Coordinates of C-alpha atoms in Angstrom, one line a residue:
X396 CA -5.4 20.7 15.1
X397 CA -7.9 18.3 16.5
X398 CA -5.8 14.9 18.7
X399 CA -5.0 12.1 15.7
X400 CA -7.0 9.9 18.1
X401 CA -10.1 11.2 19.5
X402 CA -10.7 7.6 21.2
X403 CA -7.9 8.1 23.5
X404 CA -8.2 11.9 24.3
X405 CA -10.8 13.3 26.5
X406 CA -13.9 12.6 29.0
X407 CA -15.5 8.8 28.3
X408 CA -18.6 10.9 26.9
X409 CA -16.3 12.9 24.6
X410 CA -14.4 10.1 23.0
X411 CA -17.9 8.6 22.4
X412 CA -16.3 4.9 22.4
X413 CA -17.2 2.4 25.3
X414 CA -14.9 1.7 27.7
X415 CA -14.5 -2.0 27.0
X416 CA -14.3 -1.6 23.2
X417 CA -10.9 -3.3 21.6
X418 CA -8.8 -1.0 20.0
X419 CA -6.1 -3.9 18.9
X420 CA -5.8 -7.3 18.7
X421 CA -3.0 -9.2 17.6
X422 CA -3.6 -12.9 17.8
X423 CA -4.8 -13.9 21.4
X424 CA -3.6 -10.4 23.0
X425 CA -6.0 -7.4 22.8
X426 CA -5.8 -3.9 24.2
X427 CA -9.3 -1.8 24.7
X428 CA -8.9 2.0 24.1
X429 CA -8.2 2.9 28.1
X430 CA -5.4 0.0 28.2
X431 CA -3.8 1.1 24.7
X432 CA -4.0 4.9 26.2
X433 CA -2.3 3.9 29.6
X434 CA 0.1 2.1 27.9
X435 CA 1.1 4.4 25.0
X436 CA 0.6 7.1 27.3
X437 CA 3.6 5.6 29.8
X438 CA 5.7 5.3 26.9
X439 CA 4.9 8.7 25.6
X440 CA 6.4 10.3 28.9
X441 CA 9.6 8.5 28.0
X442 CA 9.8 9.6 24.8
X443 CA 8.9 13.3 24.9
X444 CA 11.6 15.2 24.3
X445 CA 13.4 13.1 21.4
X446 CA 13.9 14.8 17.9
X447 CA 13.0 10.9 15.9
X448 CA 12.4 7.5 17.5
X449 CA 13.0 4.2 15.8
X450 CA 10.4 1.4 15.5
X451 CA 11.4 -1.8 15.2
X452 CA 8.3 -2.9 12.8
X453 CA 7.4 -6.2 14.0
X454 CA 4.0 -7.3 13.3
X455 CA 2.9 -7.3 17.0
X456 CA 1.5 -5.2 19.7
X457 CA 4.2 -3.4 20.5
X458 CA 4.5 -1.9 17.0
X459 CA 1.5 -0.6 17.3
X460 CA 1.5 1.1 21.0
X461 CA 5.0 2.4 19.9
X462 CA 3.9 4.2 16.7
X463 CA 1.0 5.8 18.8
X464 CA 3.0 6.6 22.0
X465 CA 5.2 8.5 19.6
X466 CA 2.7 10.1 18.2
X467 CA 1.1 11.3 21.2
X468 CA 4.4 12.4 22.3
X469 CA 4.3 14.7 19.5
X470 CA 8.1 12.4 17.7
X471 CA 8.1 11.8 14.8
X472 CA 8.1 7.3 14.0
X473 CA 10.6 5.9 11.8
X474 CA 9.2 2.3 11.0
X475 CA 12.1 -0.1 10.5
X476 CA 12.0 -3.0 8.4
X477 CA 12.7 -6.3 10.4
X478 CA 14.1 -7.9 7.6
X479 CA 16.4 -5.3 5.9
X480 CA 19.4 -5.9 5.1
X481 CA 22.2 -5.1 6.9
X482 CA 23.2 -2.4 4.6
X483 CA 20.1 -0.5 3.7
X484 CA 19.8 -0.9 7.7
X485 CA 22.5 1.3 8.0
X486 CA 21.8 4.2 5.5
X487 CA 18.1 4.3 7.2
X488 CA 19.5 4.5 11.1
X489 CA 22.4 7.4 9.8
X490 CA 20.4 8.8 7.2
X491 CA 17.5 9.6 10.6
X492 CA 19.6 9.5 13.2
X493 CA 16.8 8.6 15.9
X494 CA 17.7 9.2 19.1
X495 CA 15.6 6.1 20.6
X496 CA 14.8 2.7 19.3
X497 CA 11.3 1.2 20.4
X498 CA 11.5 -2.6 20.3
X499 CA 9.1 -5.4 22.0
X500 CA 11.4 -6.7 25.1
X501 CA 13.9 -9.6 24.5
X502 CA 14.3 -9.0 21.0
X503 CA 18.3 -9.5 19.6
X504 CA 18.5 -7.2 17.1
X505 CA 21.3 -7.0 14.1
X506 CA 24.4 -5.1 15.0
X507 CA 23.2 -1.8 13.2
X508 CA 20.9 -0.7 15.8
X509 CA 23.4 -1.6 18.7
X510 CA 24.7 1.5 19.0
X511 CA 21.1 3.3 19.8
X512 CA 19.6 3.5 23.0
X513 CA 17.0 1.4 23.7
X514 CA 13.8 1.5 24.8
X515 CA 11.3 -1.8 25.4
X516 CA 7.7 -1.3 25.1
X517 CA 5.6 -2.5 27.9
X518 CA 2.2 -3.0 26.5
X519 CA 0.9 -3.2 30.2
X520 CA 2.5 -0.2 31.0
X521 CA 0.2 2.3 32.6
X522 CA 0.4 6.1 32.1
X523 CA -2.3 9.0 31.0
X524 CA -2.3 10.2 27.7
X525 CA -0.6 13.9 27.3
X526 CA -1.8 16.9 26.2
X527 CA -1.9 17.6 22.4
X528 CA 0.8 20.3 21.2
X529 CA 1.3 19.7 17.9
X530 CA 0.8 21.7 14.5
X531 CA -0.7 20.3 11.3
X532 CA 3.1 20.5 9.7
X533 CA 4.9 18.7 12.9
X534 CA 6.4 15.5 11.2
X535 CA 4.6 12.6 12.4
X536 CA 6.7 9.6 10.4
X537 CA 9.1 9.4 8.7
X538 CA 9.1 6.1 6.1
X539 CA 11.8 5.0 4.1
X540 CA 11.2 4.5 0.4
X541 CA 11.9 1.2 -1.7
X542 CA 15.4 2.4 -2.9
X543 CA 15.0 1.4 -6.4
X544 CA 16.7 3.9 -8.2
X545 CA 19.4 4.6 -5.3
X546 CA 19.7 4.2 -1.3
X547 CA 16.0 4.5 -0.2
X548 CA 15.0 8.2 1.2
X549 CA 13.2 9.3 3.8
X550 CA 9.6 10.4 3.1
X551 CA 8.7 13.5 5.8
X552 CA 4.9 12.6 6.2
X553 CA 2.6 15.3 8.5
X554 CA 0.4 14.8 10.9
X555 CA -1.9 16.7 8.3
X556 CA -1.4 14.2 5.9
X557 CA -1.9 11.4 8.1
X558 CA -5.6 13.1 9.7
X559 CA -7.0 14.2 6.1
X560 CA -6.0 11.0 4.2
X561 CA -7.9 8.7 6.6
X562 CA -10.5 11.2 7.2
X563 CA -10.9 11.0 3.2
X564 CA -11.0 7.5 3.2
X565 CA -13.7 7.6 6.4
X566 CA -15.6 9.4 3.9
X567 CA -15.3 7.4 0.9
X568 CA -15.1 3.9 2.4
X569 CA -18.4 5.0 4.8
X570 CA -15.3 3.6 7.7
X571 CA -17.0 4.0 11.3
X572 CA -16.0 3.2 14.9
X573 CA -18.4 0.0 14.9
X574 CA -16.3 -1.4 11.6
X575 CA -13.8 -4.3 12.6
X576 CA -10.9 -4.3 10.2
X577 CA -8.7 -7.3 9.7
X578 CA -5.2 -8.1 7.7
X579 CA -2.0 -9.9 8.0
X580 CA -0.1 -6.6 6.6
X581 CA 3.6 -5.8 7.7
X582 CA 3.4 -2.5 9.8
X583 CA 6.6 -0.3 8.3
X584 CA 4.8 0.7 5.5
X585 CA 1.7 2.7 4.8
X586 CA -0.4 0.2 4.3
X587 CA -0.4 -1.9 7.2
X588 CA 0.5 0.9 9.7
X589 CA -1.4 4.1 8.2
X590 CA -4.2 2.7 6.9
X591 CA -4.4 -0.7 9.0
X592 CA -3.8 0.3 12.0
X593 CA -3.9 4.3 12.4
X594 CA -7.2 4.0 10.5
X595 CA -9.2 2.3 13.0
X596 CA -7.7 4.0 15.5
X597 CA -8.4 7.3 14.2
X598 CA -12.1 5.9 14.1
X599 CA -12.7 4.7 17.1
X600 CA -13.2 0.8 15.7
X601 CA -10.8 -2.5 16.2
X602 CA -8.7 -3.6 14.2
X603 CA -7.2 -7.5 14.5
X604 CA -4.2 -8.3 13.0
X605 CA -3.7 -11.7 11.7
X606 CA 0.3 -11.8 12.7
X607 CA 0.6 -14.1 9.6
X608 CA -2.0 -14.2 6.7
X609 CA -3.8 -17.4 6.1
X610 CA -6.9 -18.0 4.3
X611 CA -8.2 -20.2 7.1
X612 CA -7.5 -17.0 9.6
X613 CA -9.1 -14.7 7.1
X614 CA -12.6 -16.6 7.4
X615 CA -12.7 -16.6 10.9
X616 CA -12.1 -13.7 11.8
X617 CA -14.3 -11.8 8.7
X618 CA -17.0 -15.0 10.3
X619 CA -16.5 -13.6 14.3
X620 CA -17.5 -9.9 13.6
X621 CA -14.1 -7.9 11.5
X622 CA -16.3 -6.3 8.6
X623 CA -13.5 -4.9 6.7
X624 CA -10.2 -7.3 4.9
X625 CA -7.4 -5.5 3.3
X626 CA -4.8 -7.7 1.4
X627 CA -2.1 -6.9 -1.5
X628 CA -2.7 -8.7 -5.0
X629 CA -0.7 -11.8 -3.6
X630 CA -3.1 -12.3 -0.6
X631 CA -6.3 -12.2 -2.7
X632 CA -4.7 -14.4 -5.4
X633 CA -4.3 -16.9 -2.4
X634 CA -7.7 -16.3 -1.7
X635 CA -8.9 -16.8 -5.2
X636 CA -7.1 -20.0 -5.2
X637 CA -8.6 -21.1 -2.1
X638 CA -12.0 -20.5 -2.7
X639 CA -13.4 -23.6 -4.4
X640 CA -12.5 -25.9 -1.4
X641 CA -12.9 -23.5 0.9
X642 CA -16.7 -22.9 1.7
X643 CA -16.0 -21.2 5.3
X644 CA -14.3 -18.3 3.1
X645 CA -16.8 -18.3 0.7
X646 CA -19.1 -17.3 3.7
X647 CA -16.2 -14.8 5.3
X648 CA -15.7 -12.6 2.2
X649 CA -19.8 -12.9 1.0
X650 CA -20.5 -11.7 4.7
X651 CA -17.8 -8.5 4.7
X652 CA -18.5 -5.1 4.4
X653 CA -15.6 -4.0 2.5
X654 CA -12.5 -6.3 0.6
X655 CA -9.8 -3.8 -0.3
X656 CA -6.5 -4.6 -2.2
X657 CA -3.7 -2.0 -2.5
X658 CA 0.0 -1.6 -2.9
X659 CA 0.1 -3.0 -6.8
X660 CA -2.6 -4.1 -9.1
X661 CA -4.8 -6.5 -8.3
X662 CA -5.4 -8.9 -11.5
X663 CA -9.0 -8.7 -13.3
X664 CA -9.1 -12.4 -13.1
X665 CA -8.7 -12.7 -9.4
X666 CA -11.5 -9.5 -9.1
X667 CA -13.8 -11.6 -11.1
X668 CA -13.2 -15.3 -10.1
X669 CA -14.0 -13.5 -5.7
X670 CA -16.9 -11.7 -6.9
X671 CA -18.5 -14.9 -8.8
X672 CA -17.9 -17.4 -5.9
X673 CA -18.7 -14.5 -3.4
X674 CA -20.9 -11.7 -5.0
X675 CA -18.3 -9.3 -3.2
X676 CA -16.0 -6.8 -5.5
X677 CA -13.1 -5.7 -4.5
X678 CA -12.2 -2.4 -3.8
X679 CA -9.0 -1.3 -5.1
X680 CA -7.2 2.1 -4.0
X681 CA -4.1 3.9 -5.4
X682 CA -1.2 6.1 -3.2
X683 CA 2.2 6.1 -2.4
X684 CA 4.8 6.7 0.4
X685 CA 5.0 10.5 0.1
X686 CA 1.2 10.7 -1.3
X687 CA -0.4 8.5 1.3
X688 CA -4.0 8.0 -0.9
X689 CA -4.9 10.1 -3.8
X690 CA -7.9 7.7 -4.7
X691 CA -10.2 4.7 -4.4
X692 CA -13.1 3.2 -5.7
X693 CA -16.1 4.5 -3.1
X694 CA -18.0 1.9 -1.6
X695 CA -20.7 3.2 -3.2
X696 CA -19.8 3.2 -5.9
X697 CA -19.1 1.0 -8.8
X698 CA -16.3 -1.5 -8.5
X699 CA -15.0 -1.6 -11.8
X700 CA -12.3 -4.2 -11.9
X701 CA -8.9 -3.3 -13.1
X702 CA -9.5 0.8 -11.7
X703 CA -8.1 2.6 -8.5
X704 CA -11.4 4.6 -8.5
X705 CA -11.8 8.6 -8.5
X706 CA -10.0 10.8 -6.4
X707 CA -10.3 10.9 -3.0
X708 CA -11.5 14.2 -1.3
X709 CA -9.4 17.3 -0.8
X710 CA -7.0 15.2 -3.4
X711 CA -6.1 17.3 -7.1
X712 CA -4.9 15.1 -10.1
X713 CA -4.3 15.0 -13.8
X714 CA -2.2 13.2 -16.4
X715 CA 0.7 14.8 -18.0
X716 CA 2.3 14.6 -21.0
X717 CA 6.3 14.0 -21.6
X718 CA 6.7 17.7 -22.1
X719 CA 4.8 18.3 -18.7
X720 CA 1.4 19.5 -20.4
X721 CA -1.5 18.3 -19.3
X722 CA -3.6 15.3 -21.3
X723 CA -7.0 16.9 -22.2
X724 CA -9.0 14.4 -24.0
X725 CA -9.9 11.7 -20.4
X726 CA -11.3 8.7 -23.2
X727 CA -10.0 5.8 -20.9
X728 CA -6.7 5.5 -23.8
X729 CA -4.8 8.2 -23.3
X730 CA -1.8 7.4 -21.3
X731 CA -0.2 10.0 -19.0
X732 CA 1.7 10.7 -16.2
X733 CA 0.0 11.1 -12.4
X734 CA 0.6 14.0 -10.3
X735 CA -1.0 15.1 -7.8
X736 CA -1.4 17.6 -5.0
X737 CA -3.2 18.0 -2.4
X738 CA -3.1 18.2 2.1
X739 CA -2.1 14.2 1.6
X740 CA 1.3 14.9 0.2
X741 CA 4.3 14.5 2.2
X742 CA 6.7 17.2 3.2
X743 CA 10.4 16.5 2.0
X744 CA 12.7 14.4 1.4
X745 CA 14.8 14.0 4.8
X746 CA 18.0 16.0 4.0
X747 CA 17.3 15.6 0.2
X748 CA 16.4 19.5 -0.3
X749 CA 17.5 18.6 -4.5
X750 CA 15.6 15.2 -4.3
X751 CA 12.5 17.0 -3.0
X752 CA 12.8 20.1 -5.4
X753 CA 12.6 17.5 -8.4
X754 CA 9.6 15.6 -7.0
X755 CA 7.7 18.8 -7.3
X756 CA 6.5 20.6 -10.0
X757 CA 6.6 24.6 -10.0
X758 CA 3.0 24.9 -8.6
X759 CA 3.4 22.2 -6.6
X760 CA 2.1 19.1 -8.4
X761 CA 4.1 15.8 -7.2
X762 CA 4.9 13.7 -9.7
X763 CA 4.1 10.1 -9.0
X764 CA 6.3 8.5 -11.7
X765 CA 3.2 6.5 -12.2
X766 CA 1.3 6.2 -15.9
X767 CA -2.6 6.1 -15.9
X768 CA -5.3 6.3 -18.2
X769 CA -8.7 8.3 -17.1
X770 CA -12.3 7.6 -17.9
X771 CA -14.5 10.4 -18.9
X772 CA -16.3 9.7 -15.7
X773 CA -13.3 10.5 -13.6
X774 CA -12.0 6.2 -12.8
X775 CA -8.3 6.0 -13.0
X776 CA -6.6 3.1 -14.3
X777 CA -2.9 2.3 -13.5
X778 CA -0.9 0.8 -16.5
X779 CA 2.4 0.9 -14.7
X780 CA 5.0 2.6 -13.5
X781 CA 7.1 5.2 -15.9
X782 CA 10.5 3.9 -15.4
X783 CA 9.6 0.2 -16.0
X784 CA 6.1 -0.2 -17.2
X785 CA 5.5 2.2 -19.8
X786 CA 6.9 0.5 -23.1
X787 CA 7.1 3.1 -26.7
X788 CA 6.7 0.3 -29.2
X789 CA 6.1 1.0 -32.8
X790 CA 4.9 4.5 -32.1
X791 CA 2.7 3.7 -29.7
X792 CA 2.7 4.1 -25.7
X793 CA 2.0 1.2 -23.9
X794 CA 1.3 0.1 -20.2
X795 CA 2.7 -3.4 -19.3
X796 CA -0.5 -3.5 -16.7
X797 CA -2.8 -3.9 -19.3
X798 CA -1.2 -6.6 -21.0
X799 CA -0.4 -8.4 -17.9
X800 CA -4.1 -8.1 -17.3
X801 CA -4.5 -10.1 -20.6
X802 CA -2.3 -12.4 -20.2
X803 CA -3.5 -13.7 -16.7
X804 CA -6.9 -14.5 -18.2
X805 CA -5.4 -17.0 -20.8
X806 CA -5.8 -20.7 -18.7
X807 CA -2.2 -21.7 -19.5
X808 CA -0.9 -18.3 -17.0
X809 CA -0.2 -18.6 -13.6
X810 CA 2.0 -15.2 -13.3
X811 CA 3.0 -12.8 -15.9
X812 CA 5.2 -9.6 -16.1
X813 CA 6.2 -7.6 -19.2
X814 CA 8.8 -5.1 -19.8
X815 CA 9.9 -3.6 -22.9
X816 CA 13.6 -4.1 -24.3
X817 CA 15.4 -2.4 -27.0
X818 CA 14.1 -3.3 -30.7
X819 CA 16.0 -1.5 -33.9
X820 CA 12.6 -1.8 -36.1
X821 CA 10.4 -0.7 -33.6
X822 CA 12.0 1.0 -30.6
X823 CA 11.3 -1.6 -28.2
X824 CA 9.4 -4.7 -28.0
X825 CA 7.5 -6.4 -25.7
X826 CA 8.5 -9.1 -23.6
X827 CA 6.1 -11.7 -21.6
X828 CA 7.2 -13.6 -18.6
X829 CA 5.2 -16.1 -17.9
X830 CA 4.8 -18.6 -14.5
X831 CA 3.0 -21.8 -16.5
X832 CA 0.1 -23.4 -14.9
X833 CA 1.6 -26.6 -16.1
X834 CA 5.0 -26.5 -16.2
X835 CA 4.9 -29.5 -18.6
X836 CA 3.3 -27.8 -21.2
X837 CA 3.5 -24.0 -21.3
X838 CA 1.5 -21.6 -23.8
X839 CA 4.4 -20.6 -26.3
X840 CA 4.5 -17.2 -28.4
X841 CA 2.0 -17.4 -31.0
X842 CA -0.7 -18.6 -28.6
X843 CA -0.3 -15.7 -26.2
X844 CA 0.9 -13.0 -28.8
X845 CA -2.5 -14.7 -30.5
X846 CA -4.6 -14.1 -27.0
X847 CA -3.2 -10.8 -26.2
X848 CA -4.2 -9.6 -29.8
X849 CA -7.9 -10.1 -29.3
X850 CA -8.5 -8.7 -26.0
X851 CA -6.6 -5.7 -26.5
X852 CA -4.9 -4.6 -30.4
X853 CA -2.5 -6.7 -32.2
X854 CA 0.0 -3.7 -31.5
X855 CA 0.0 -5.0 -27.5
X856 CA 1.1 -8.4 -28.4
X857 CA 3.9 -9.8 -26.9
X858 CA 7.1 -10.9 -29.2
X859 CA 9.2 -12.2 -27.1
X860 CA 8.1 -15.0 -23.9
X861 CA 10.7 -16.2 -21.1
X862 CA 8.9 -18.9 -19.1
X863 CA 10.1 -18.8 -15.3
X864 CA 9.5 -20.9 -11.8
X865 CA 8.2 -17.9 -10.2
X866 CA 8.6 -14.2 -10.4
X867 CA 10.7 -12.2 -8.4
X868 CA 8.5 -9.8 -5.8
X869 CA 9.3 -7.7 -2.8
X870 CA 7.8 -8.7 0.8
X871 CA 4.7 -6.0 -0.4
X872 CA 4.1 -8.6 -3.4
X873 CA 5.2 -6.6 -6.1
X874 CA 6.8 -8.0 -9.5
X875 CA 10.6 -6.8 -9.5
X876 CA 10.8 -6.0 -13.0
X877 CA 14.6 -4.7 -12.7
X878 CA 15.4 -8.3 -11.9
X879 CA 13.6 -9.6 -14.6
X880 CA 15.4 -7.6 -16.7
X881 CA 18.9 -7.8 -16.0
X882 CA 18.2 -11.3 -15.0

């Protein structure tokens, strides 16, 4: 298998990336690729030799050079959430059982990790960058699910998975060495540390963490050079918001080469209100923990709002039915399930040989647990997730995306969610839960049952509205609908 990181491996000539090209930057500290190599090298001699490594997943430097000395090393990562709870701490440090835990120096850490041996990371350190043993299969992280149907498990993601998924992106994203990526994204998940900072990597290019997301830090640094932004649905809401007053970001964002939004929907009325103040769409992609990405829109292609795009490269999928077979007529109506399969997917369940069985379908489709429609042209469209989002009402199957959609475009929403509950005449009915704009005076039933009825069918209408403060969402920005409902 060819090194994760050609930009740190080999002769100056064969890495093809000049010498004093940043690799990271993370506020006002930057790394080029020779410093990041000495130092991750240094730390990869200290590692070698471990069966799994802990990373204490701040969003610094030291997160970074300690996901790619570990990787060098040939160890698998296990990204630790900073701000986990005591108890899920726990399950994830016995459930992996690293032997090492990476942390930036002087950090005083919660008493679940002080039984692990230690290991600071020296960002100056300076060491050469060992030689690549690895296999395609070799584990390369090892990253926790959410936990929402029990104590989170440990997705086994290859170093196969991590090379062809960024490779695929590469290739539909047109993503270079000479591309300057910026975000704010936590880094023990996929998203900030796969695609946000492996990515670049893997490329050759920069990328510049913001540390903290700001609107004011996104337009300077999209306004000094970074060509590529990728945000979650909260951020670019932010962004949305800020844009009238903010004519500096208006620049930033019209100037970029590439605005992508990921980990949860991204609401048509944010895509539309960026692209009319900017003339920039955003690109939205779909994947998972154990999936990594199974598509995007392509930037070139067209960015229709409210889509993931068309799978990525090397990446099989199809819709299911309940009774596993698979939808045939792709009319951009038909809802079905999302499996997939492909050299992105993950390997198992740590210690979970049942958990991983059921994942899996006999030929080897994963099942996402995530509903879709599909155009005839191949788009994908996400209308929630089976377990929460897909609502049977009156004989119909409906996706709670859609409506949310809908309801977000009416002037009196700030937020909305909807789930289904129980309903004798028509097996369940939907439910709204609405953030007013003005608190004062919030839209009641009829007038969003009303505007729900004409964008989409009078069967998609809500019948029952809860008005909240705010909604309840994860540190990813994701509604937690379980709360809502036994709330």
């Amino acid at each position: 298998m060819s090194p994760l990181f050609p930009a740190l491996t080999g002769t100056p000539a064969e890495r093809g990336t000049p010498a004093d090209r940043p690799a990271l930057r993370f506020g006002d500290r930057s790394l080029t690729y020779p410093e990041l190599g000495a130092a991750a090298g240094a730390l990869a001699v200290r590692v070698a030799g471990a069966r799994r490594v802990a990373v204490w997943a701040t969003p610094t430097m030291e997160t970074a050079v300690a996901v790619v000395a570990a990787l060098l090393a040939g160890v698998p990562a296990v990204p630790l959430n900073p701000k986990s709870g005591e108890k899920e701490l726990g399950h994830i440090l016995a459930d992996s059982a690293p032997d090492l835990l990476l942390a930036e120096p002087g950090l005083e850490l919660p008493s679940p990790v002080g039984g692990f041996a230690r290991v600071e990371v020296d960002v100056h350190g300076t060491g050469t960058v060992p030689e690549d043993r690895t296999t395609d299969e070799d584990p390369a992280l090892i990253v926790y699910t959410s936990g929402t149907t029990g104590p989170p498990k440990g997705a086994v993601i290859p170093r196969r998975a991590l090379a062809t998924t960024l490779d695929a992106l590469a290739e539909a994203w047109q993503w270079t060495g000479d591309d300057v990526l910026v975000h704010g994204l936590p880094l023990f998940h996929v998203h900030g540390l796969v695609l946000g900072t492996l990515g670049p990597l893997r490329r050759g290019g920069c990328v510049r963490h913001l540390g903290r997301f700001a609107t004011e830090s996104v337009a300077r640094e999209l306004n000094a050079g970074a060509t590529m932004l990728f945000g979650v649905p909260t951020m670019y809401h932010r962004i949305a918001e800020a844009l009238p007053a903010e004519p500096e970001l208006v620049k930033a964002l019209a100037g970029a080469r590439l605005l992508v939004s990921g980990s949860a929907a991204l609401p048509v009325h944010d895509h539309e209100r960026i692209a009319a103040a900017t003339g920039r769409r955003v690109v939205e992609r779909y994947g998972m923990t154990e999936t990594l990405m199974n598509t995007s829109v392509r930037a070139d292609g067209e960015a229709r709002a409210g889509t993931v795009g068309v799978p990525l490269p090397g990446v099989e999928l199809r819709l299911v039915e309940e009774d596993g077979s698979e939808v045939t007529s792709y009319d951009g109506e038909t809802v079905g399930e999302i499996q997939v399969r492909g050299p992105n997917l993950f390997t198992e369940y740590l210690g979970r040989p049942d958990a991983t069985a059921a994942a899996f379908t006999e030929d080897g489709w994963f099942r996402t647990g995530d509903m879709a429609v599909r155009d005839a042209d191949g788009y994908v469209r996400i209308v929630g997730r089976k377990a929460t989002d897909l609502i049977k009402s009156g004989g119909y199957k409906i996706g709670a995306g859609e409506i949310e959609n809908a309801l977000l475009e009416h002037p009196g929403v700030r937020e909305a969610a909807v789930t289904g509950e129980p309903d004798a005449d028509l097996g369940e009915r939907i439910v709204a839960w609405i953030v007013p704009a003005d608190p004062q005076a919030p839209p009641g039933l009829e007038d969003l049952a009303g505007h729900v009825a004409r964008r989409l069918a009078p069967h998609k209408r809500p019948r029952v509205v809860h008005h909240l403060d705010a909604l309840p969402r994860n540190e990813m920005g994701k509604i937690m609908k379980r709360a809502l409902a036994h709330g």
